[in-house]
XYZ file of C-alpha atoms in Angstrom:
146
model
C 0.282 -0.282 0.171
C 2.991 1.822 0.925
C 4.803 2.650 -1.908
C 8.008 3.891 -0.044
C 9.011 0.995 2.565
C 12.775 0.619 3.524
C 12.078 -2.882 4.470
C 10.032 -5.202 5.541
C 9.851 -7.472 8.015
C 7.677 -11.039 8.689
C 7.479 -13.085 11.730
C 4.907 -15.706 11.907
C 2.533 -14.564 9.788
C 2.077 -11.220 11.220
C 4.343 -8.884 8.199
C 5.824 -4.869 8.701
C 6.656 -2.215 6.242
C 8.860 -0.466 7.858
C 8.756 3.805 6.628
C 10.470 5.822 9.478
C 13.191 4.212 12.217
C 14.871 5.599 13.982
C 17.695 7.304 11.139
C 15.283 9.495 9.804
C 13.469 11.184 12.775
C 17.286 12.225 14.422
C 15.725 9.197 16.880
C 12.316 10.279 17.992
C 10.439 7.877 16.299
C 9.818 4.654 14.068
C 6.310 4.235 12.026
C 6.188 0.741 10.315
C 2.506 -1.029 8.661
C 1.853 -3.599 10.279
C -0.651 -6.189 8.794
C -2.712 -8.820 10.916
C -4.226 -11.559 9.117
C -6.972 -13.485 11.166
C -6.397 -15.468 13.884
C -2.209 -15.015 13.826
C -0.306 -15.647 15.905
C 0.509 -12.265 18.370
C 3.504 -11.199 20.722
C 2.694 -12.132 24.289
C 0.643 -8.726 26.290
C 3.425 -6.838 27.153
C 4.187 -2.910 28.020
C 6.982 -0.788 27.027
C 9.210 0.916 29.259
C 10.448 3.716 28.153
C 7.647 4.396 24.410
C 5.183 4.873 23.376
C 2.767 3.531 20.766
C 0.147 4.840 18.868
C -2.393 3.107 16.360
C -3.988 4.087 13.522
C -6.062 1.407 11.817
C -6.047 1.547 7.859
C -8.178 -1.481 7.693
C -10.202 -4.203 9.248
C -9.950 -4.897 12.754
C -8.286 -5.709 16.203
C -9.079 -6.216 19.421
C -6.758 -4.441 21.512
C -5.423 -4.273 24.738
C -5.120 -1.198 26.588
C -4.120 -1.995 30.655
C -7.263 -3.569 31.714
C -9.987 -2.263 28.510
C -10.867 -4.522 26.342
C -11.497 -2.151 22.908
C -12.546 -3.542 18.935
C -10.798 -1.272 16.430
C -11.675 -0.625 13.459
C -10.406 1.400 10.006
C -10.017 5.454 10.850
C -9.931 4.395 14.807
C -6.223 4.857 16.943
C -5.397 4.637 20.416
C -2.683 6.038 22.271
C -0.216 3.821 25.073
C 1.544 5.177 27.125
C 5.149 3.198 28.024
C 4.367 0.808 31.389
C 0.444 0.235 30.620
C 0.180 -3.161 29.291
C -1.095 -4.039 25.321
C -1.362 -6.911 23.447
C -3.695 -7.075 20.057
C -5.217 -10.231 18.295
C -7.170 -9.979 14.461
C -10.397 -12.062 15.753
C -12.418 -10.815 13.115
C -12.292 -12.681 9.351
C -10.833 -9.556 7.580
C -6.883 -8.922 7.738
C -6.509 -6.175 10.037
C -3.596 -2.953 8.111
C -2.616 -0.867 11.621
C -0.056 1.933 10.871
C 1.900 2.020 14.684
C 4.152 4.620 15.798
C 6.617 3.878 18.434
C 8.819 7.200 20.476
C 11.730 6.992 21.190
C 13.433 5.480 18.038
C 14.572 2.983 20.726
C 12.170 0.020 19.600
C 12.871 -0.133 15.996
C 13.757 -3.071 12.910
C 17.141 -4.629 14.380
C 14.409 -5.699 17.890
C 12.104 -6.465 14.881
C 15.254 -8.443 12.960
C 16.178 -10.722 16.245
C 12.886 -10.988 16.768
C 12.095 -12.324 13.328
C 15.073 -14.572 14.082
C 14.205 -16.455 16.612
C 10.039 -16.937 15.397
C 11.052 -18.153 12.123
C 13.694 -20.179 12.786
C 11.655 -23.184 12.396
C 9.609 -25.485 14.997
C 8.501 -23.537 18.367
C 10.239 -20.412 19.330
C 13.351 -21.120 21.782
C 10.555 -18.110 24.326
C 13.966 -17.733 26.762
C 15.648 -15.863 23.510
C 12.611 -13.973 22.963
C 12.122 -12.815 25.854
C 16.007 -12.183 26.130
C 15.638 -10.127 23.202
C 12.372 -8.372 25.021
C 14.172 -6.978 27.258
C 17.324 -6.146 26.003
C 14.628 -3.433 24.017
C 12.591 -1.795 26.653
C 9.467 -4.177 26.708
C 8.884 -6.945 29.028
C 6.034 -9.521 29.252
C 3.274 -10.299 31.460
C 1.369 -13.533 31.478
C -2.301 -13.126 30.851
C -5.311 -12.184 33.703
């Protein structure tokens, strides 16, 4: 959809199309389009230690958890997730969702997603200890679902 994609990273069934990274923004933000097919495996609930996240739904619907709230976000909806707030998402619908994601500052960017993709795409069940170690290195803290 975007003609100026810098890099595409696939993690399992998720596709991330990077539009801006920290090099483009003097480290202030990262922006990517996330393609979320129906019922695809998604990241575990987590929070960011030092990064705020903004989502804008371009197409489809995602079910977003923000703190203790569960919200259905449809095309045209947006949400802001402040650093330290537990969040996660799913696509529980029949249509592929497209989401514009902005992370600020740019400390969770393509290098993080490349490392995670390397573990997730290695074949067989992912080594969760490696995933957790990578997450912690980049300031993401996983949280067990309630």
